[in-house]
PDB file of N, CA and C in Angstrom:
ATOM      1  N   ILE A   1     123.008  88.800  38.974  1.00 64.00           N
ATOM      2  CA  ILE A   1     124.455  88.718  39.005  1.00 64.00           C
ATOM      3  C   ILE A   1     125.060  89.530  37.867  1.00 64.00           C
ATOM      4  N   ALA A   2     124.402  89.535  36.701  1.00 75.00           N
ATOM      5  CA  ALA A   2     124.949  90.273  35.562  1.00 75.00           C
ATOM      6  C   ALA A   2     125.064  91.767  35.871  1.00 75.00           C
ATOM      7  N   VAL A   3     124.164  92.318  36.660  1.00 86.00           N
ATOM      8  CA  VAL A   3     124.233  93.736  37.044  1.00 86.00           C
ATOM      9  C   VAL A   3     125.332  93.912  38.082  1.00 86.00           C
ATOM     10  N   ASN A   4     125.352  93.063  39.066  1.00 84.00           N
ATOM     11  CA  ASN A   4     126.324  93.151  40.157  1.00 84.00           C
ATOM     12  C   ASN A   4     127.753  92.986  39.660  1.00 84.00           C
ATOM     13  N   GLN A   5     127.948  92.140  38.675  1.00 86.00           N
ATOM     14  CA  GLN A   5     129.293  91.843  38.198  1.00 86.00           C
ATOM     15  C   GLN A   5     129.581  92.465  36.829  1.00 86.00           C
ATOM     16  N   ASP A   6     128.878  93.515  36.471  1.00 88.00           N
ATOM     17  CA  ASP A   6     129.102  94.189  35.205  1.00 88.00           C
ATOM     18  C   ASP A   6     130.550  94.705  35.130  1.00 88.00           C
ATOM     19  N   PRO A   7     131.203  94.605  33.978  1.00 89.00           N
ATOM     20  CA  PRO A   7     132.601  95.025  33.851  1.00 89.00           C
ATOM     21  C   PRO A   7     132.867  96.496  34.192  1.00 89.00           C
ATOM     22  N   LEU A   8     131.890  97.388  34.041  1.00 91.00           N
ATOM     23  CA  LEU A   8     132.128  98.790  34.381  1.00 91.00           C
ATOM     24  C   LEU A   8     132.363  98.966  35.875  1.00 91.00           C
ATOM     25  N   GLY A   9     131.717  98.143  36.692  1.00 88.00           N
ATOM     26  CA  GLY A   9     131.934  98.200  38.130  1.00 88.00           C
ATOM     27  C   GLY A   9     131.422  99.485  38.791  1.00 88.00           C
ATOM     28  N   GLU A  10     130.493 100.183  38.164  1.00 91.00           N
ATOM     29  CA  GLU A  10     129.974 101.406  38.750  1.00 91.00           C
ATOM     30  C   GLU A  10     128.987 101.111  39.864  1.00 91.00           C
ATOM     31  N   ARG A  11     128.851 102.090  40.773  1.00 91.00           N
ATOM     32  CA  ARG A  11     127.865 102.000  41.847  1.00 91.00           C
ATOM     33  C   ARG A  11     126.583 102.686  41.418  1.00 91.00           C
ATOM     34  N   GLY A  12     125.468 102.158  41.875  1.00 93.00           N
ATOM     35  CA  GLY A  12     124.190 102.797  41.595  1.00 93.00           C
ATOM     36  C   GLY A  12     124.052 104.101  42.365  1.00 93.00           C
ATOM     37  N   HIS A  13     123.193 104.980  41.867  1.00 94.00           N
ATOM     38  CA  HIS A  13     122.974 106.252  42.549  1.00 94.00           C
ATOM     39  C   HIS A  13     121.487 106.631  42.502  1.00 94.00           C
ATOM     40  N   LEU A  14     121.077 107.332  43.521  1.00 94.00           N
ATOM     41  CA  LEU A  14     119.705 107.803  43.649  1.00 94.00           C
ATOM     42  C   LEU A  14     119.505 108.992  42.735  1.00 94.00           C
ATOM     43  N   LEU A  15     118.413 108.971  41.963  1.00 94.00           N
ATOM     44  CA  LEU A  15     118.101 110.058  41.059  1.00 94.00           C
ATOM     45  C   LEU A  15     117.061 110.988  41.670  1.00 94.00           C
ATOM     46  N   ASN A  16     117.162 112.251  41.369  1.00 89.00           N
ATOM     47  CA  ASN A  16     116.175 113.230  41.790  1.00 89.00           C
ATOM     48  C   ASN A  16     115.302 113.526  40.573  1.00 89.00           C
ATOM     49  N   ILE A  17     114.139 112.871  40.507  1.00 87.00           N
ATOM     50  CA  ILE A  17     113.254 112.987  39.351  1.00 87.00           C
ATOM     51  C   ILE A  17     111.997 113.732  39.772  1.00 87.00           C
ATOM     52  N   SER A  18     111.663 114.767  39.020  1.00 76.00           N
ATOM     53  CA  SER A  18     110.459 115.549  39.302  1.00 76.00           C
ATOM     54  C   SER A  18     109.245 114.624  39.301  1.00 76.00           C
ATOM     55  N   GLY A  19     108.421 114.737  40.315  1.00 77.00           N
ATOM     56  CA  GLY A  19     107.216 113.923  40.418  1.00 77.00           C
ATOM     57  C   GLY A  19     107.406 112.624  41.201  1.00 77.00           C
ATOM     58  N   VAL A  20     108.652 112.242  41.437  1.00 83.00           N
ATOM     59  CA  VAL A  20     108.932 111.048  42.245  1.00 83.00           C
ATOM     60  C   VAL A  20     109.360 111.555  43.629  1.00 83.00           C
ATOM     61  N   ALA A  21     108.521 111.277  44.610  1.00 77.00           N
ATOM     62  CA  ALA A  21     108.796 111.825  45.942  1.00 77.00           C
ATOM     63  C   ALA A  21     108.222 110.888  47.004  1.00 77.00           C
ATOM     64  N   GLY A  22     108.310 111.361  48.225  1.00 86.00           N
ATOM     65  CA  GLY A  22     107.733 110.601  49.324  1.00 86.00           C
ATOM     66  C   GLY A  22     108.399 109.265  49.527  1.00 86.00           C
ATOM     67  N   ASP A  23     107.619 108.212  49.420  1.00 90.00           N
ATOM     68  CA  ASP A  23     108.123 106.866  49.685  1.00 90.00           C
ATOM     69  C   ASP A  23     108.679 106.182  48.451  1.00 90.00           C
ATOM     70  N   ASP A  24     108.811 106.883  47.327  1.00 94.00           N
ATOM     71  CA  ASP A  24     109.300 106.284  46.088  1.00 94.00           C
ATOM     72  C   ASP A  24     110.701 106.784  45.762  1.00 94.00           C
ATOM     73  N   ASP A  25     111.554 105.867  45.302  1.00 94.00           N
ATOM     74  CA  ASP A  25     112.908 106.207  44.871  1.00 94.00           C
ATOM     75  C   ASP A  25     113.152 105.589  43.511  1.00 94.00           C
ATOM     76  N   VAL A  26     114.026 106.240  42.729  1.00 95.00           N
ATOM     77  CA  VAL A  26     114.529 105.671  41.481  1.00 95.00           C
ATOM     78  C   VAL A  26     116.049 105.640  41.606  1.00 95.00           C
ATOM     79  N   TRP A  27     116.617 104.445  41.492  1.00 96.00           N
ATOM     80  CA  TRP A  27     118.056 104.243  41.519  1.00 96.00           C
ATOM     81  C   TRP A  27     118.492 103.772  40.134  1.00 96.00           C
ATOM     82  N   MET A  28     119.704 104.137  39.757  1.00 96.00           N
ATOM     83  CA  MET A  28     120.189 103.779  38.423  1.00 96.00           C
ATOM     84  C   MET A  28     121.679 103.535  38.455  1.00 96.00           C
ATOM     85  N   VAL A  29     122.143 102.627  37.599  1.00 96.00           N
ATOM     86  CA  VAL A  29     123.560 102.399  37.404  1.00 96.00           C
ATOM     87  C   VAL A  29     123.810 102.167  35.923  1.00 96.00           C
ATOM     88  N   ASN A  30     124.878 102.794  35.407  1.00 96.00           N
ATOM     89  CA  ASN A  30     125.294 102.541  34.030  1.00 96.00           C
ATOM     90  C   ASN A  30     125.966 101.191  33.960  1.00 96.00           C
ATOM     91  N   LEU A  31     125.677 100.455  32.889  1.00 95.00           N
ATOM     92  CA  LEU A  31     126.284  99.160  32.659  1.00 95.00           C
ATOM     93  C   LEU A  31     127.078  99.200  31.355  1.00 95.00           C
ATOM     94  N   SER A  32     127.859  98.167  31.114  1.00 94.00           N
ATOM     95  CA  SER A  32     128.611  98.089  29.879  1.00 94.00           C
ATOM     96  C   SER A  32     127.643  98.028  28.694  1.00 94.00           C
ATOM     97  N   ASN A  33     128.160  98.248  27.510  1.00 93.00           N
ATOM     98  CA  ASN A  33     127.390  98.215  26.260  1.00 93.00           C
ATOM     99  C   ASN A  33     126.296  99.274  26.230  1.00 93.00           C
ATOM    100  N   ASN A  34     126.513 100.391  26.923  1.00 94.00           N
ATOM    101  CA  ASN A  34     125.564 101.515  26.970  1.00 94.00           C
ATOM    102  C   ASN A  34     124.204 101.135  27.549  1.00 94.00           C
ATOM    103  N   SER A  35     124.169 100.087  28.327  1.00 96.00           N
ATOM    104  CA  SER A  35     122.949  99.659  29.000  1.00 96.00           C
ATOM    105  C   SER A  35     122.880 100.319  30.378  1.00 96.00           C
ATOM    106  N   ALA A  36     121.742 100.132  31.054  1.00 96.00           N
ATOM    107  CA  ALA A  36     121.570 100.662  32.408  1.00 96.00           C
ATOM    108  C   ALA A  36     120.639  99.741  33.179  1.00 96.00           C
ATOM    109  N   ALA A  37     120.810  99.725  34.473  1.00 96.00           N
ATOM    110  CA  ALA A  37     119.866  99.052  35.376  1.00 96.00           C
ATOM    111  C   ALA A  37     119.157 100.122  36.172  1.00 96.00           C
ATOM    112  N   VAL A  38     117.852  99.967  36.326  1.00 97.00           N
ATOM    113  CA  VAL A  38     117.017 100.938  37.030  1.00 97.00           C
ATOM    114  C   VAL A  38     116.200 100.191  38.076  1.00 97.00           C
ATOM    115  N   VAL A  39     116.242 100.705  39.300  1.00 96.00           N
ATOM    116  CA  VAL A  39     115.442 100.142  40.384  1.00 96.00           C
ATOM    117  C   VAL A  39     114.392 101.158  40.788  1.00 96.00           C
ATOM    118  N   LEU A  40     113.132 100.756  40.731  1.00 96.00           N
ATOM    119  CA  LEU A  40     112.016 101.576  41.172  1.00 96.00           C
ATOM    120  C   LEU A  40     111.578 101.037  42.521  1.00 96.00           C
ATOM    121  N   LEU A  41     111.805 101.804  43.564  1.00 95.00           N
ATOM    122  CA  LEU A  41     111.629 101.339  44.937  1.00 95.00           C
ATOM    123  C   LEU A  41     110.433 102.027  45.595  1.00 95.00           C
ATOM    124  N   ASN A  42     109.483 101.232  46.025  1.00 95.00           N
ATOM    125  CA  ASN A  42     108.330 101.731  46.772  1.00 95.00           C
ATOM    126  C   ASN A  42     108.557 101.390  48.228  1.00 95.00           C
ATOM    127  N   LYS A  43     108.897 102.394  49.045  1.00 94.00           N
ATOM    128  CA  LYS A  43     109.147 102.180  50.469  1.00 94.00           C
ATOM    129  C   LYS A  43     107.887 102.362  51.303  1.00 94.00           C
ATOM    130  N   GLY A  44     106.780 102.700  50.660  1.00 92.00           N
ATOM    131  CA  GLY A  44     105.543 102.990  51.365  1.00 92.00           C
ATOM    132  C   GLY A  44     104.736 101.757  51.726  1.00 92.00           C
ATOM    133  N   HIS A  45     103.593 102.004  52.333  1.00 94.00           N
ATOM    134  CA  HIS A  45     102.699 100.931  52.778  1.00 94.00           C
ATOM    135  C   HIS A  45     101.543 100.710  51.815  1.00 94.00           C
ATOM    136  N   ASN A  46     101.527 101.414  50.685  1.00 92.00           N
ATOM    137  CA  ASN A  46     100.483 101.263  49.664  1.00 92.00           C
ATOM    138  C   ASN A  46     101.134 101.056  48.315  1.00 92.00           C
ATOM    139  N   THR A  47     100.360 100.517  47.360  1.00 93.00           N
ATOM    140  CA  THR A  47     100.892 100.375  46.005  1.00 93.00           C
ATOM    141  C   THR A  47     101.221 101.748  45.430  1.00 93.00           C
ATOM    142  N   SER A  48     102.118 101.761  44.454  1.00 93.00           N
ATOM    143  CA  SER A  48     102.583 103.031  43.905  1.00 93.00           C
ATOM    144  C   SER A  48     102.826 102.896  42.408  1.00 93.00           C
ATOM    145  N   ASN A  49     102.733 104.019  41.698  1.00 93.00           N
ATOM    146  CA  ASN A  49     103.120 104.111  40.297  1.00 93.00           C
ATOM    147  C   ASN A  49     104.342 105.022  40.229  1.00 93.00           C
ATOM    148  N   ILE A  50     105.394 104.575  39.571  1.00 95.00           N
ATOM    149  CA  ILE A  50     106.629 105.375  39.469  1.00 95.00           C
ATOM    150  C   ILE A  50     106.938 105.556  37.984  1.00 95.00           C
ATOM    151  N   SER A  51     107.192 106.804  37.597  1.00 94.00           N
ATOM    152  CA  SER A  51     107.438 107.139  36.186  1.00 94.00           C
ATOM    153  C   SER A  51     108.803 107.787  36.000  1.00 94.00           C
ATOM    154  N   PHE A  52     109.371 107.619  34.810  1.00 96.00           N
ATOM    155  CA  PHE A  52     110.628 108.260  34.453  1.00 96.00           C
ATOM    156  C   PHE A  52     110.730 108.338  32.940  1.00 96.00           C
ATOM    157  N   THR A  53     111.671 109.161  32.464  1.00 96.00           N
ATOM    158  CA  THR A  53     111.995 109.236  31.043  1.00 96.00           C
ATOM    159  C   THR A  53     113.448 108.865  30.863  1.00 96.00           C
ATOM    160  N   LEU A  54     113.847 108.614  29.636  1.00 97.00           N
ATOM    161  CA  LEU A  54     115.261 108.351  29.365  1.00 97.00           C
ATOM    162  C   LEU A  54     116.107 109.558  29.730  1.00 97.00           C
ATOM    163  N   ALA A  55     115.574 110.751  29.493  1.00 96.00           N
ATOM    164  CA  ALA A  55     116.307 111.974  29.855  1.00 96.00           C
ATOM    165  C   ALA A  55     116.527 112.053  31.362  1.00 96.00           C
ATOM    166  N   ASP A  56     115.536 111.624  32.163  1.00 95.00           N
ATOM    167  CA  ASP A  56     115.709 111.595  33.619  1.00 95.00           C
ATOM    168  C   ASP A  56     116.911 110.746  34.018  1.00 95.00           C
ATOM    169  N   LEU A  57     117.145 109.693  33.235  1.00 96.00           N
ATOM    170  CA  LEU A  57     118.241 108.762  33.527  1.00 96.00           C
ATOM    171  C   LEU A  57     119.562 109.199  32.904  1.00 96.00           C
ATOM    172  N   GLY A  58     119.514 110.207  32.046  1.00 95.00           N
ATOM    173  CA  GLY A  58     120.716 110.642  31.358  1.00 95.00           C
ATOM    174  C   GLY A  58     121.083 109.749  30.192  1.00 95.00           C
ATOM    175  N   LEU A  59     120.113 108.977  29.695  1.00 96.00           N
ATOM    176  CA  LEU A  59     120.367 108.077  28.569  1.00 96.00           C
ATOM    177  C   LEU A  59     120.021 108.788  27.276  1.00 96.00           C
ATOM    178  N   MET A  60     120.926 108.760  26.315  1.00 94.00           N
ATOM    179  CA  MET A  60     120.782 109.556  25.100  1.00 94.00           C
ATOM    180  C   MET A  60     120.347 108.771  23.864  1.00 94.00           C
ATOM    181  N   GLY A  61     120.340 107.450  23.945  1.00 95.00           N
ATOM    182  CA  GLY A  61     119.928 106.662  22.782  1.00 95.00           C
ATOM    183  C   GLY A  61     118.456 106.927  22.443  1.00 95.00           C
ATOM    184  N   ASP A  62     118.079 106.642  21.199  1.00 97.00           N
ATOM    185  CA  ASP A  62     116.701 106.878  20.745  1.00 97.00           C
ATOM    186  C   ASP A  62     115.698 105.958  21.396  1.00 97.00           C
ATOM    187  N   ALA A  63     116.067 104.691  21.602  1.00 98.00           N
ATOM    188  CA  ALA A  63     115.126 103.721  22.163  1.00 98.00           C
ATOM    189  C   ALA A  63     115.890 102.624  22.901  1.00 98.00           C
ATOM    190  N   TYR A  64     115.284 102.114  23.958  1.00 98.00           N
ATOM    191  CA  TYR A  64     115.865 101.057  24.783  1.00 98.00           C
ATOM    192  C   TYR A  64     114.829  99.960  25.004  1.00 98.00           C
ATOM    193  N   ASN A  65     115.284  98.712  24.942  1.00 98.00           N
ATOM    194  CA  ASN A  65     114.444  97.576  25.325  1.00 98.00           C
ATOM    195  C   ASN A  65     114.490  97.455  26.840  1.00 98.00           C
ATOM    196  N   ALA A  66     113.324  97.253  27.444  1.00 97.00           N
ATOM    197  CA  ALA A  66     113.233  97.122  28.896  1.00 97.00           C
ATOM    198  C   ALA A  66     112.948  95.654  29.256  1.00 97.00           C
ATOM    199  N   ARG A  67     113.750  95.147  30.179  1.00 96.00           N
ATOM    200  CA  ARG A  67     113.555  93.783  30.673  1.00 96.00           C
ATOM    201  C   ARG A  67     113.415  93.820  32.181  1.00 96.00           C
ATOM    202  N   ASP A  68     112.349  93.211  32.681  1.00 95.00           N
ATOM    203  CA  ASP A  68     112.127  93.104  34.128  1.00 95.00           C
ATOM    204  C   ASP A  68     113.010  91.962  34.627  1.00 95.00           C
ATOM    205  N   LEU A  69     113.987  92.304  35.451  1.00 94.00           N
ATOM    206  CA  LEU A  69     114.953  91.299  35.899  1.00 94.00           C
ATOM    207  C   LEU A  69     114.377  90.337  36.935  1.00 94.00           C
ATOM    208  N   TRP A  70     113.347  90.742  37.665  1.00 93.00           N
ATOM    209  CA  TRP A  70     112.734  89.814  38.636  1.00 93.00           C
ATOM    210  C   TRP A  70     111.786  88.853  37.932  1.00 93.00           C
ATOM    211  N   LEU A  71     111.051  89.355  36.933  1.00 93.00           N
ATOM    212  CA  LEU A  71     110.101  88.505  36.220  1.00 93.00           C
ATOM    213  C   LEU A  71     110.754  87.711  35.092  1.00 93.00           C
ATOM    214  N   HIS A  72     112.005  88.058  34.744  1.00 95.00           N
ATOM    215  CA  HIS A  72     112.731  87.395  33.662  1.00 95.00           C
ATOM    216  C   HIS A  72     111.971  87.498  32.344  1.00 95.00           C
ATOM    217  N   LYS A  73     111.448  88.699  32.049  1.00 96.00           N
ATOM    218  CA  LYS A  73     110.743  88.859  30.772  1.00 96.00           C
ATOM    219  C   LYS A  73     110.895  90.272  30.245  1.00 96.00           C
ATOM    220  N   ASP A  74     110.873  90.376  28.915  1.00 97.00           N
ATOM    221  CA  ASP A  74     110.894  91.675  28.268  1.00 97.00           C
ATOM    222  C   ASP A  74     109.544  92.349  28.485  1.00 97.00           C
ATOM    223  N   VAL A  75     109.580  93.642  28.811  1.00 96.00           N
ATOM    224  CA  VAL A  75     108.337  94.341  29.148  1.00 96.00           C
ATOM    225  C   VAL A  75     108.037  95.518  28.223  1.00 96.00           C
ATOM    226  N   GLY A  76     108.851  95.729  27.188  1.00 96.00           N
ATOM    227  CA  GLY A  76     108.542  96.791  26.242  1.00 96.00           C
ATOM    228  C   GLY A  76     109.752  97.580  25.812  1.00 96.00           C
ATOM    229  N   THR A  77     109.460  98.647  25.108  1.00 97.00           N
ATOM    230  CA  THR A  77     110.481  99.569  24.603  1.00 97.00           C
ATOM    231  C   THR A  77     110.160 100.959  25.103  1.00 97.00           C
ATOM    232  N   ILE A  78     111.188 101.695  25.504  1.00 97.00           N
ATOM    233  CA  ILE A  78     111.008 103.086  25.902  1.00 97.00           C
ATOM    234  C   ILE A  78     111.808 103.943  24.928  1.00 97.00           C
ATOM    235  N   THR A  79     111.166 105.014  24.474  1.00 97.00           N
ATOM    236  CA  THR A  79     111.818 105.943  23.540  1.00 97.00           C
ATOM    237  C   THR A  79     112.002 107.298  24.218  1.00 97.00           C
ATOM    238  N   GLN A  80     112.776 108.154  23.577  1.00 96.00           N
ATOM    239  CA  GLN A  80     113.028 109.490  24.128  1.00 96.00           C
ATOM    240  C   GLN A  80     111.734 110.296  24.249  1.00 96.00           C
ATOM    241  N   GLN A  81     110.718 109.981  23.462  1.00 94.00           N
ATOM    242  CA  GLN A  81     109.494 110.754  23.454  1.00 94.00           C
ATOM    243  C   GLN A  81     108.468 110.315  24.484  1.00 94.00           C
ATOM    244  N   GLN A  82     108.724 109.267  25.221  1.00 95.00           N
ATOM    245  CA  GLN A  82     107.684 108.767  26.123  1.00 95.00           C
ATOM    246  C   GLN A  82     108.119 108.743  27.576  1.00 95.00           C
ATOM    247  N   VAL A  83     107.092 108.646  28.420  1.00 95.00           N
ATOM    248  CA  VAL A  83     107.280 108.484  29.857  1.00 95.00           C
ATOM    249  C   VAL A  83     106.992 107.014  30.177  1.00 95.00           C
ATOM    250  N   TRP A  84     107.923 106.363  30.860  1.00 95.00           N
ATOM    251  CA  TRP A  84     107.732 104.969  31.278  1.00 95.00           C
ATOM    252  C   TRP A  84     107.113 104.983  32.664  1.00 95.00           C
ATOM    253  N   THR A  85     106.038 104.245  32.836  1.00 93.00           N
ATOM    254  CA  THR A  85     105.396 104.124  34.151  1.00 93.00           C
ATOM    255  C   THR A  85     105.299 102.666  34.541  1.00 93.00           C
ATOM    256  N   SER A  86     105.803 102.344  35.716  1.00 91.00           N
ATOM    257  CA  SER A  86     105.592 101.019  36.305  1.00 91.00           C
ATOM    258  C   SER A  86     104.434 101.175  37.275  1.00 91.00           C
ATOM    259  N   SER A  87     103.340 100.514  36.961  1.00 89.00           N
ATOM    260  CA  SER A  87     102.111 100.670  37.725  1.00 89.00           C
ATOM    261  C   SER A  87     101.974  99.602  38.811  1.00 89.00           C
ATOM    262  N   ASN A  88     101.329 100.007  39.867  1.00 92.00           N
ATOM    263  CA  ASN A  88     100.966  99.087  40.940  1.00 92.00           C
ATOM    264  C   ASN A  88     102.150  98.341  41.532  1.00 92.00           C
ATOM    265  N   ILE A  89     103.219  99.066  41.828  1.00 94.00           N
ATOM    266  CA  ILE A  89     104.343  98.455  42.524  1.00 94.00           C
ATOM    267  C   ILE A  89     103.892  98.214  43.947  1.00 94.00           C
ATOM    268  N   SER A  90     103.962  96.984  44.377  1.00 94.00           N
ATOM    269  CA  SER A  90     103.461  96.608  45.696  1.00 94.00           C
ATOM    270  C   SER A  90     104.163  97.381  46.811  1.00 94.00           C
ATOM    271  N   ALA A  91     103.477  97.486  47.941  1.00 94.00           N
ATOM    272  CA  ALA A  91     104.054  98.144  49.112  1.00 94.00           C
ATOM    273  C   ALA A  91     105.377  97.472  49.476  1.00 94.00           C
ATOM    274  N   GLU A  92     106.361  98.311  49.839  1.00 95.00           N
ATOM    275  CA  GLU A  92     107.670  97.832  50.265  1.00 95.00           C
ATOM    276  C   GLU A  92     108.267  96.832  49.275  1.00 95.00           C
ATOM    277  N   SER A  93     108.230  97.220  48.000  1.00 95.00           N
ATOM    278  CA  SER A  93     108.679  96.317  46.948  1.00 95.00           C
ATOM    279  C   SER A  93     109.452  97.106  45.893  1.00 95.00           C
ATOM    280  N   VAL A  94     110.035  96.390  44.934  1.00 95.00           N
ATOM    281  CA  VAL A  94     110.812  97.020  43.873  1.00 95.00           C
ATOM    282  C   VAL A  94     110.458  96.412  42.520  1.00 95.00           C
ATOM    283  N   VAL A  95     110.743  97.194  41.484  1.00 96.00           N
ATOM    284  CA  VAL A  95     110.801  96.709  40.103  1.00 96.00           C
ATOM    285  C   VAL A  95     112.206  97.022  39.654  1.00 96.00           C
ATOM    286  N   MET A  96     112.874  96.029  39.063  1.00 95.00           N
ATOM    287  CA  MET A  96     114.239  96.228  38.571  1.00 95.00           C
ATOM    288  C   MET A  96     114.266  95.966  37.076  1.00 95.00           C
ATOM    289  N   LEU A  97     114.661  96.992  36.328  1.00 96.00           N
ATOM    290  CA  LEU A  97     114.687  96.906  34.874  1.00 96.00           C
ATOM    291  C   LEU A  97     116.110  96.991  34.367  1.00 96.00           C
ATOM    292  N   LYS A  98     116.384  96.274  33.296  1.00 96.00           N
ATOM    293  CA  LYS A  98     117.617  96.474  32.537  1.00 96.00           C
ATOM    294  C   LYS A  98     117.207  97.107  31.220  1.00 96.00           C
ATOM    295  N   LEU A  99     117.803  98.254  30.925  1.00 97.00           N
ATOM    296  CA  LEU A  99     117.527  98.956  29.688  1.00 97.00           C
ATOM    297  C   LEU A  99     118.724  98.780  28.743  1.00 97.00           C
ATOM    298  N   THR A 100     118.429  98.226  27.557  1.00 97.00           N
ATOM    299  CA  THR A 100     119.455  97.935  26.572  1.00 97.00           C
ATOM    300  C   THR A 100     119.136  98.699  25.302  1.00 97.00           C
ATOM    301  N   PRO A 101     120.110  99.444  24.737  1.00 97.00           N
ATOM    302  CA  PRO A 101     119.808 100.202  23.526  1.00 97.00           C
ATOM    303  C   PRO A 101     119.428  99.283  22.358  1.00 97.00           C
ATOM    304  N   GLN A 102     118.501  99.781  21.569  1.00 95.00           N
ATOM    305  CA  GLN A 102     118.092  99.004  20.375  1.00 95.00           C
ATOM    306  C   GLN A 102     119.128  99.109  19.295  1.00 95.00           C
TER     307      GLN A 102
END
């Protein structure tokens, strides 16, 4: 609900990220407080690994805390220098992250 009812009221959009193709999509929406929500969507029939960088998302902060909104737990920090990979996303499933600047 916090993503859906964020005060910015922006709509999510599909990103065109090099290396993400076929049955995988990355969707993103800017949230208030310079945060973002990211959906990694596996539309295929097999598990998938989906990767992105902060630059792919257009996020300029040095580091962001990542929280898995479905698992209700913090899953790490992503910095401008690294590639974030969500591994083994189940077939026809999603991972939804909220990225909050440190």
